[in-house]
CSV table of C-alpha atoms and ligand atoms in Angstrom, one decimal:
chain,number,residue,atom,x,y,z
A,102,MET,CA,2.2,6.6,-7.0
A,103,SER,CA,5.7,7.3,-8.3
A,104,ALA,CA,9.0,7.7,-6.5
A,105,GLY,CA,12.6,6.9,-7.1
A,106,ALA,CA,12.7,3.3,-8.1
A,107,SER,CA,15.3,0.6,-6.9
A,108,LEU,CA,14.3,-1.2,-10.0
A,109,GLY,CA,15.4,1.7,-12.3
A,110,ALA,CA,15.2,1.6,-16.1
A,111,GLU,CA,18.6,0.0,-16.3
A,112,VAL,CA,17.7,-3.1,-14.2
A,113,ALA,CA,14.1,-3.3,-15.5
A,114,GLY,CA,15.3,-2.9,-19.0
A,115,ALA,CA,17.6,-5.9,-18.6
A,116,ILE,CA,14.3,-8.1,-18.0
A,117,ASP,CA,13.6,-10.1,-21.1
A,118,ILE,CA,10.1,-9.2,-22.1
A,119,SER,CA,10.5,-10.1,-25.8
A,120,THR,CA,8.2,-13.1,-25.6
A,121,LEU,CA,6.1,-11.8,-22.6
A,122,GLU,CA,2.3,-11.5,-23.0
A,123,THR,CA,0.9,-8.2,-22.4
A,124,PRO,CA,-0.6,-6.4,-20.4
A,125,CYS,CA,1.4,-8.1,-17.5
A,126,PHE,CA,2.7,-6.8,-14.2
A,127,VAL,CA,6.0,-8.2,-13.4
A,128,THR,CA,7.5,-8.0,-9.9
A,129,ASP,CA,11.3,-8.6,-9.6
A,130,LEU,CA,12.0,-10.7,-6.5
A,131,GLY,CA,15.5,-9.3,-6.2
A,132,ALA,CA,14.3,-5.8,-5.9
A,133,LEU,CA,11.6,-6.8,-3.4
A,134,GLU,CA,14.1,-8.7,-1.3
A,135,ALA,CA,16.4,-5.6,-1.3
A,136,ASN,CA,13.6,-3.6,0.1
A,137,LEU,CA,12.6,-6.2,2.6
A,138,LYS,CA,16.1,-6.4,3.8
A,139,ILE,CA,16.1,-2.6,4.5
A,140,LEU,CA,13.0,-2.9,6.5
A,141,ALA,CA,14.3,-6.0,8.5
A,142,ASP,CA,17.4,-3.9,9.3
A,143,VAL,CA,15.2,-1.0,10.6
A,144,GLN,CA,13.2,-3.5,12.5
A,145,GLN,CA,16.2,-4.9,14.1
A,146,ARG,CA,18.2,-1.7,14.8
A,147,ALA,CA,15.0,0.3,16.1
A,148,GLY,CA,13.6,-2.7,18.0
A,149,CYS,CA,10.1,-2.2,16.3
A,150,THR,CA,7.8,-4.6,14.3
A,151,ILE,CA,7.1,-4.1,10.9
A,152,LEU,CA,4.0,-5.3,9.0
A,153,LEU,CA,3.0,-5.3,5.3
A,154,ALA,CA,-0.1,-3.1,4.7
A,155,LEU,CA,-2.1,-5.3,2.1
A,156,LYS,CA,-4.1,-2.3,1.0
A,157,GLY,CA,-0.8,-1.2,-1.0
A,158,PHE,CA,0.6,-4.6,-2.1
A,159,ALA,CA,-1.0,-7.9,-1.9
A,160,GLN,CA,0.7,-10.0,-4.5
A,161,TRP,CA,0.6,-13.2,-2.5
A,162,SER,CA,2.9,-15.2,-4.7
A,163,THR,CA,5.7,-13.1,-3.2
A,164,PHE,CA,4.6,-13.9,0.3
A,165,PRO,CA,7.1,-16.8,0.9
A,166,LEU,CA,9.8,-14.1,0.6
A,167,VAL,CA,7.9,-11.5,2.5
A,168,ARG,CA,7.5,-14.0,5.4
A,169,LYS,CA,11.3,-14.4,5.7
A,170,TYR,CA,11.7,-10.7,6.7
A,171,LEU,CA,8.4,-9.1,8.1
A,172,ALA,CA,6.3,-10.1,11.2
A,173,GLY,CA,3.0,-10.1,9.4
A,174,ALA,CA,0.5,-7.9,7.9
A,175,THR,CA,-2.1,-5.5,8.5
A,176,SER,CA,-5.5,-5.4,6.7
A,177,SER,CA,-8.2,-3.0,6.0
A,178,SER,CA,-11.1,-5.5,5.5
A,179,VAL,CA,-12.0,-9.0,6.3
A,180,ALA,CA,-10.9,-10.3,3.0
A,181,GLU,CA,-7.4,-8.8,3.5
A,182,ALA,CA,-7.2,-10.2,7.0
A,183,ARG,CA,-8.1,-13.6,5.6
A,184,LEU,CA,-5.4,-13.3,2.8
A,185,ALA,CA,-3.0,-12.4,5.6
A,186,ARG,CA,-3.9,-15.4,7.7
A,187,GLU,CA,-4.1,-18.0,4.8
A,188,GLU,CA,-1.2,-17.0,2.6
A,189,LEU,CA,1.2,-15.0,4.7
A,190,GLY,CA,0.9,-16.1,8.4
A,191,GLY,CA,2.6,-14.3,11.3
A,192,GLU,CA,0.7,-11.5,13.1
A,193,VAL,CA,-2.6,-10.4,11.5
A,194,HIS,CA,-3.6,-6.8,12.3
A,195,ALA,CA,-6.8,-5.3,11.3
A,196,TYR,CA,-8.1,-1.7,10.9
A,197,ALA,CA,-11.2,-0.3,9.2
A,198,PRO,CA,-13.3,2.9,9.5
A,199,ALA,CA,-16.2,0.7,10.8
A,200,TYR,CA,-17.0,-3.0,11.2
A,201,SER,CA,-20.5,-4.5,10.9
A,202,ASP,CA,-21.4,-7.1,13.5
A,203,GLY,CA,-21.1,-9.9,10.9
A,204,GLU,CA,-17.6,-8.7,9.8
A,205,MET,CA,-16.3,-8.5,13.3
A,206,ARG,CA,-17.4,-12.1,14.1
A,207,GLU,CA,-15.5,-13.2,11.1
A,208,LEU,CA,-12.5,-11.0,11.9
A,209,LEU,CA,-12.3,-12.4,15.2
A,210,THR,CA,-11.4,-15.8,13.7
A,211,LEU,CA,-8.4,-14.1,11.7
A,212,ALA,CA,-6.9,-11.3,13.5
A,213,ASP,CA,-4.6,-10.8,16.5
A,214,HIS,CA,-4.8,-7.1,16.8
A,215,ILE,CA,-8.0,-5.2,16.0
A,216,VAL,CA,-8.0,-1.4,15.8
A,217,LEU,CA,-11.2,0.5,16.2
A,218,ASN,CA,-11.9,3.9,14.6
A,219,SER,CA,-14.1,5.3,17.3
A,220,PRO,CA,-15.1,4.8,20.9
A,221,ALA,CA,-18.6,4.0,19.7
A,222,GLN,CA,-17.2,1.1,17.5
A,223,TRP,CA,-15.3,-0.2,20.6
A,224,ARG,CA,-18.4,-0.1,22.7
A,225,ARG,CA,-20.4,-1.8,19.9
A,226,HIS,CA,-18.0,-4.8,19.5
A,227,ARG,CA,-16.5,-5.0,22.9
A,228,LYS,CA,-18.8,-7.9,24.2
A,229,THR,CA,-18.3,-9.9,21.1
A,230,ILE,CA,-14.6,-9.4,21.3
A,231,GLU,CA,-14.4,-10.4,24.9
A,232,HIS,CA,-16.5,-13.4,24.2
A,233,ALA,CA,-14.0,-14.6,21.6
A,234,ARG,CA,-11.2,-14.1,24.1
A,235,LEU,CA,-13.1,-16.4,26.6
A,236,GLY,CA,-13.1,-19.0,23.7
A,237,GLY,CA,-9.3,-18.8,23.8
A,238,ARG,CA,-8.6,-16.2,21.0
A,239,HIS,CA,-5.7,-13.8,22.1
A,240,ILE,CA,-6.9,-10.5,20.6
A,241,SER,CA,-5.3,-7.2,21.4
A,242,CYS,CA,-7.5,-4.1,20.6
A,243,GLY,CA,-6.6,-0.5,20.1
A,244,LEU,CA,-8.1,2.8,19.0
A,245,ARG,CA,-7.1,4.8,16.0
A,246,VAL,CA,-6.5,8.5,16.9
A,247,ASN,CA,-6.1,11.5,14.9
A,248,HIS,CA,-3.7,14.2,16.2
A,249,GLU,CA,-4.9,16.5,13.2
A,250,HIS,CA,-1.3,17.5,12.4
A,251,GLN,CA,-1.1,17.6,8.5
A,252,GLU,CA,1.9,16.4,6.6
A,253,VAL,CA,0.2,15.1,3.3
A,254,GLU,CA,-0.2,17.6,0.4
A,255,VAL,CA,-2.8,15.7,-1.5
A,256,ALA,CA,-6.3,15.9,0.1
A,257,LEU,CA,-7.2,12.4,-1.1
A,258,TYR,CA,-4.4,10.9,0.7
A,259,ASP,CA,-4.4,13.0,3.9
A,260,PRO,CA,-6.1,11.2,7.0
A,261,ALA,CA,-5.4,14.3,9.2
A,262,GLY,CA,-7.2,16.9,7.2
A,263,PRO,CA,-10.3,18.9,8.3
A,264,CYS,CA,-13.5,16.8,8.9
A,265,SER,CA,-11.6,13.6,8.5
A,266,ARG,CA,-13.5,10.4,9.2
A,267,LEU,CA,-10.2,8.5,10.1
A,268,GLY,CA,-9.3,8.2,13.8
A,269,THR,CA,-10.7,9.8,16.9
A,270,THR,CA,-9.6,13.3,17.6
A,271,ARG,CA,-8.6,14.5,21.1
A,272,THR,CA,-11.8,16.4,21.7
A,273,ASN,CA,-13.8,13.2,20.9
A,274,LEU,CA,-11.9,11.2,23.4
A,275,THR,CA,-12.2,10.7,27.3
A,276,ALA,CA,-10.0,8.5,29.3
A,277,GLU,CA,-13.0,6.2,30.0
A,278,ASP,CA,-13.2,5.6,26.4
A,279,LEU,CA,-9.9,3.7,26.5
A,280,ASP,CA,-11.0,1.3,29.2
A,281,GLY,CA,-10.1,-2.2,27.9
A,282,LEU,CA,-8.0,-1.0,25.1
A,283,ASP,CA,-4.3,-1.9,24.8
A,284,GLY,CA,-3.0,0.3,22.0
A,285,LEU,CA,-3.2,3.6,20.2
A,286,HIS,CA,-2.9,3.7,16.4
A,287,LEU,CA,-2.1,6.6,14.1
A,288,HIS,CA,-1.8,6.8,10.3
A,289,THR,CA,-1.3,10.4,9.0
A,290,LEU,CA,1.5,10.0,6.6
A,291,CYS,CA,1.7,9.2,2.9
A,292,GLN,CA,5.0,8.9,0.9
A,293,VAL,CA,7.0,11.1,3.2
A,294,ASN,CA,10.4,11.0,4.9
A,295,SER,CA,11.2,10.6,8.6
A,296,ASP,CA,11.3,14.3,9.3
A,297,ALA,CA,7.4,14.1,8.8
A,298,LEU,CA,7.3,11.3,11.2
A,299,GLU,CA,9.2,13.5,13.7
A,300,ARG,CA,6.6,16.3,13.5
A,301,ALA,CA,3.8,13.8,13.6
A,302,LEU,CA,5.0,12.1,16.7
A,303,ALA,CA,5.4,15.4,18.4
A,304,ALA,CA,1.8,16.2,17.6
A,305,PHE,CA,0.6,12.8,18.8
A,306,GLU,CA,2.5,13.1,22.1
A,307,THR,CA,1.1,16.5,22.7
A,308,ARG,CA,-2.4,15.4,22.2
A,309,PHE,CA,-2.4,11.9,23.4
A,310,GLY,CA,0.7,11.5,25.5
A,311,GLU,CA,-1.2,11.3,28.8
A,312,PHE,CA,-2.7,8.1,27.6
A,313,ILE,CA,0.5,6.3,26.3
A,314,PRO,CA,1.7,5.0,29.8
A,315,ARG,CA,-1.4,2.8,29.9
A,316,MET,CA,-0.8,1.3,26.6
A,317,LYS,CA,0.7,-2.1,25.7
A,318,TRP,CA,1.7,-0.9,22.2
A,319,VAL,CA,1.6,1.9,19.7
A,320,ASN,CA,1.2,1.7,16.0
A,321,PHE,CA,2.6,4.4,13.7
A,322,GLY,CA,0.6,3.3,10.6
A,323,GLY,CA,2.1,3.5,7.1
A,324,GLY,CA,3.1,6.2,4.8
A,325,HIS,CA,6.9,6.0,5.7
A,326,HIS,CA,8.9,5.8,2.4
A,327,ILE,CA,11.6,3.8,4.2
A,328,THR,CA,13.1,2.1,1.1
A,329,ARG,CA,13.4,5.3,-1.1
A,330,PRO,CA,17.0,6.0,-1.7
A,331,ASP,CA,16.9,9.6,0.0
A,332,TYR,CA,14.9,8.3,3.1
A,333,ASP,CA,16.6,9.2,6.2
A,334,ARG,CA,16.7,5.9,8.0
A,335,GLU,CA,19.1,6.9,10.7
A,336,LEU,CA,16.6,9.6,11.9
A,337,LEU,CA,13.8,6.9,11.8
A,338,VAL,CA,15.8,4.6,13.9
A,339,ARG,CA,16.6,7.3,16.3
A,340,LEU,CA,13.0,8.4,16.5
A,341,LEU,CA,11.7,5.0,17.2
A,342,THR,CA,14.5,4.1,19.7
A,343,ASP,CA,13.9,7.6,21.6
A,344,PHE,CA,10.3,7.0,21.6
A,345,ARG,CA,10.6,3.5,23.1
A,346,ALA,CA,13.1,4.9,25.7
A,347,ARG,CA,10.7,7.6,26.7
A,348,TRP,CA,7.5,5.7,26.9
A,349,ASN,CA,8.7,2.0,27.2
A,350,VAL,CA,6.2,0.7,24.8
A,351,PRO,CA,6.6,-1.5,21.8
A,352,ILE,CA,6.1,0.1,18.4
A,353,TYR,CA,4.6,-1.2,15.2
A,354,LEU,CA,4.9,0.2,11.7
A,355,GLU,CA,2.8,-0.9,8.8
A,356,PRO,CA,4.1,0.4,5.4
A,357,GLY,CA,2.6,-0.7,2.3
A,358,GLU,CA,4.2,1.2,-0.5
A,359,ALA,CA,7.7,1.0,1.0
A,360,VAL,CA,7.6,-2.7,0.7
A,361,ALA,CA,7.0,-2.7,-3.0
A,362,LEU,CA,8.5,0.6,-4.1
A,363,GLY,CA,10.5,0.1,-7.3
A,364,THR,CA,10.0,-3.5,-7.5
A,365,GLY,CA,7.8,-4.1,-10.5
A,366,ILE,CA,7.0,-3.0,-14.0
A,367,LEU,CA,3.9,-3.0,-16.2
A,368,VAL,CA,4.5,-4.2,-19.6
A,369,SER,CA,2.2,-3.1,-22.4
A,370,SER,CA,1.8,-3.2,-26.1
A,371,VAL,CA,0.9,-0.5,-28.5
A,372,MET,CA,-2.3,-1.7,-30.5
A,373,ASP,CA,-2.8,1.3,-32.8
A,374,THR,CA,-1.6,4.7,-33.7
A,375,PHE,CA,-3.1,7.6,-35.6
A,376,HIS,CA,-3.1,11.4,-35.9
A,377,ASN,CA,-5.8,13.6,-34.5
A,378,GLY,CA,-4.4,17.0,-33.8
A,379,MET,CA,-1.5,15.1,-32.5
A,380,ASP,CA,-0.1,11.6,-32.6
A,381,ILE,CA,-2.0,9.2,-30.6
A,382,ALA,CA,-1.3,5.6,-29.6
A,383,ILE,CA,-3.7,3.2,-28.1
A,384,LEU,CA,-2.2,0.8,-25.6
A,385,ASP,CA,-3.4,-2.6,-24.3
A,386,THR,CA,-3.4,-1.1,-20.8
A,387,SER,CA,-5.6,1.5,-19.2
A,388,ALA,CA,-5.1,4.3,-16.6
A,389,THR,CA,-8.5,4.0,-15.2
A,390,ALA,CA,-8.7,0.1,-15.1
A,391,HIS,CA,-5.1,-0.8,-14.4
A,392,MET,CA,-3.3,2.1,-12.8
A,393,PRO,CA,-6.1,4.4,-11.4
A,394,ASP,CA,-3.6,6.4,-9.4
A,395,VAL,CA,-2.3,8.0,-12.6
A,396,LEU,CA,-5.7,9.7,-12.7
A,397,GLU,CA,-6.6,9.8,-8.9
A,398,MET,CA,-3.1,11.1,-7.6
A,399,PRO,CA,-2.6,12.2,-10.3
A,400,TYR,CA,0.9,11.4,-11.5
A,401,ARG,CA,2.8,10.6,-14.6
A,402,PRO,CA,4.4,7.0,-14.6
A,403,VAL,CA,8.0,6.7,-16.1
A,404,ILE,CA,8.3,4.7,-19.3
A,405,ILE,CA,11.7,3.3,-20.2
A,406,GLY,CA,13.2,5.0,-23.2
A,407,ALA,CA,10.5,7.8,-23.3
A,408,GLY,CA,10.8,11.4,-22.5
A,409,ALA,CA,8.8,14.5,-21.8
A,410,PRO,CA,6.6,15.8,-24.8
A,411,ASP,CA,8.9,17.1,-27.6
A,412,GLU,CA,12.1,16.1,-25.8
A,413,LYS,CA,12.6,13.3,-28.3
A,414,PRO,CA,11.6,13.6,-32.0
A,415,HIS,CA,8.3,11.6,-31.9
A,416,THR,CA,5.5,12.6,-29.3
A,417,TYR,CA,2.5,10.6,-28.7
A,418,ARG,CA,-0.6,10.8,-26.3
A,419,LEU,CA,-0.8,7.3,-24.8
A,420,GLY,CA,-4.3,6.3,-24.2
A,421,GLY,CA,-5.9,3.2,-22.8
A,422,MET,CA,-8.3,0.7,-24.5
A,423,THR,CA,-11.4,1.7,-22.5
A,424,CYS,CA,-14.1,3.9,-23.8
A,425,LEU,CA,-13.6,6.5,-21.1
A,426,ALA,CA,-12.6,9.7,-22.9
A,427,GLY,CA,-10.2,10.6,-20.1
A,428,ASP,CA,-8.4,7.2,-20.1
A,429,VAL,CA,-5.1,8.9,-21.0
A,430,ILE,CA,-1.8,8.0,-19.4
A,431,GLY,CA,-0.1,11.1,-20.6
A,432,ASP,CA,2.0,12.6,-23.4
A,433,TYR,CA,5.4,11.0,-24.0
A,434,SER,CA,8.1,11.5,-26.7
A,435,PHE,CA,10.2,8.6,-28.2
A,436,ASP,CA,13.3,8.3,-30.5
A,437,ARG,CA,11.3,6.3,-33.1
A,438,PRO,CA,7.7,6.5,-34.3
A,439,LEU,CA,5.6,3.8,-32.4
A,440,ALA,CA,4.0,1.0,-34.2
A,441,ALA,CA,1.5,-1.6,-33.3
A,442,GLY,CA,3.2,-4.5,-31.5
A,443,ASP,CA,5.9,-2.3,-29.7
A,444,LYS,CA,6.2,-2.9,-26.1
A,445,LEU,CA,6.2,-0.1,-23.6
A,446,VAL,CA,7.5,-0.7,-19.9
A,447,PHE,CA,6.0,1.3,-17.1
A,448,LEU,CA,8.2,1.6,-14.1
A,449,ASP,CA,7.4,1.4,-10.4
A,450,MET,CA,4.1,-0.5,-10.9
A,451,ALA,CA,3.9,-3.0,-8.2
A,452,HIS,CA,2.2,-1.0,-5.3
A,453,TYR,CA,-1.3,0.5,-5.6
A,454,THR,CA,-1.9,-1.0,-9.0
A,455,MET,CA,-2.6,-4.7,-8.8
A,456,VAL,CA,-4.8,-4.1,-5.7
A,457,LYS,CA,-6.8,-1.4,-7.5
A,458,THR,CA,-7.3,-2.9,-10.9
A,459,SER,CA,-11.1,-3.3,-12.2
A,460,ASN,CA,-12.8,-4.9,-14.8
A,461,PHE,CA,-14.4,-1.6,-16.0
A,462,ASN,CA,-15.4,-1.9,-19.6
A,463,GLY,CA,-14.8,-5.6,-19.5
A,464,VAL,CA,-11.2,-5.1,-20.2
A,465,ARG,CA,-8.9,-7.8,-19.2
A,466,MET,CA,-6.9,-7.2,-16.1
A,467,PRO,CA,-3.1,-7.6,-16.6
A,468,SER,CA,-1.4,-10.8,-15.9
A,469,ILE,CA,0.6,-11.1,-12.8
A,470,ALA,CA,4.2,-12.5,-13.0
A,471,LEU,CA,7.4,-12.9,-11.0
A,472,HIS,CA,10.9,-12.4,-12.4
A,473,ASP,CA,13.7,-14.4,-10.8
A,474,PRO,CA,16.9,-12.2,-10.8
A,475,VAL,CA,19.1,-15.4,-10.8
A,476,THR,CA,17.5,-17.7,-13.5
A,477,LYS,CA,16.2,-14.4,-15.3
A,478,GLN,CA,13.0,-16.4,-15.8
A,479,ILE,CA,9.6,-14.7,-15.8
A,480,THR,CA,6.9,-16.8,-14.4
A,481,VAL,CA,3.2,-15.7,-15.0
A,482,THR,CA,1.4,-16.8,-11.8
A,483,ARG,CA,-2.1,-15.4,-12.8
A,484,ARG,CA,-4.1,-14.8,-16.0
A,485,PHE,CA,-7.5,-13.2,-16.1
A,486,GLY,CA,-10.3,-13.9,-18.3
A,487,TYR,CA,-14.0,-13.6,-19.0
A,488,HIS,CA,-15.0,-15.4,-15.9
A,489,ASP,CA,-13.3,-12.8,-13.7
A,490,TYR,CA,-15.5,-10.3,-15.4
A,491,ARG,CA,-18.7,-12.2,-15.2
A,492,ASP,CA,-18.3,-13.5,-11.6
A,493,ARG,CA,-18.2,-9.8,-10.3
A,494,LEU,CA,-21.7,-9.3,-11.7
A,495,SER,CA,-25.0,-11.1,-11.7
B,108,PLP,C1,-2.9,2.8,3.7
B,108,PLP,C2,-2.6,2.5,5.0
B,108,PLP,C3,-1.3,1.9,5.3
B,108,PLP,C4,-0.1,1.8,4.2
B,108,PLP,O1,0.2,3.0,3.9
B,108,PLP,P1,1.4,3.2,2.7
B,108,PLP,O2,1.3,4.6,2.3
B,108,PLP,O3,1.2,2.3,1.7
B,108,PLP,O4,2.7,2.9,3.5
B,108,PLP,C5,-0.9,1.6,6.6
B,108,PLP,N1,-2.0,1.7,7.6
B,108,PLP,C6,-3.2,2.2,7.3
B,108,PLP,C7,-4.1,2.4,8.4
B,108,PLP,C8,-3.5,2.6,6.1
B,108,PLP,O5,-4.8,3.1,5.8
């Protein structure tokens, strides 16, 4: 998903990639810390608690830095909850559309907050959860609600759309359903500014306000683009402060994308070029296997030094190295003709990329690296190979 990047072309262009292996994700610790400082400032001024949503960004080699600024993480699966517990620490929150009995037993050893998607899920797991509490685990449970007010334009990313399976709507909720629950959770935003949160909160209070006084916490989910340069943080702080004053209840936010927005690049090499109706270049990266949101969202990632088609003298269709016909990143123009071995740098590639890569076609997943802004060193922390492919099959 693209947005204004704090690690813009200038800063990213200064990272020395001349000897870097490709394909490789490189996250800049300076840009990440700048985002974390913004979030910590909001946390402090608004008196809320901010968690990292691992679904969007789970590069755990950065967690020593994340830990300094955020209170913990939220997870959408048992595996994410375990990563949060083992690699990040702090508060571990969890939500999923449904939990099996086995998953719940495992989650109870990991999570501090568990959000259920429906009253039926709460009824199903309540006894197991209460049993774990008797064993000494402090676990606070909540219900995800759906106020059905839409702020997201892309249906794929809109939890509040018609026939949504995410969250309990007001007509499906009775006061008795909330017996034993401590919190209400809403997540209906995606890549939006704080004016969207203002409207979403109004819808939440209209639909579910009667239940807020009995709650120990509320969680406003993710989708807040807090670290984007044009994000209205003053409004966010005011909305959260006012909400707390109105309802006297602690607030959690759990952004994923905003933590890693503009903090990383994907470095790729040109493998081949030829002409078939237009100039075509094959890269050692792939839209479908390495940056699937390019096809799913869809969006056009920014490449340093490249322009729109025909803006510069040499226009190419950039394609991946899988056999999927539609594995095309887009058409871009360049000052010089591309040649095998040229490196291309895709901007804003830290979030919703590493967590979504696949071994489709058996292609290697990009290596994962950190860039230290002080020493200017790039450290490759993970390389993938044949066994990563083999071991996900049998
Ligand atoms: C995806 C998700 C988030 C994070 O959303 P971003 O758009 O990455 O900020 C937070 N909470 C829940 C429940 C989610 O599904």
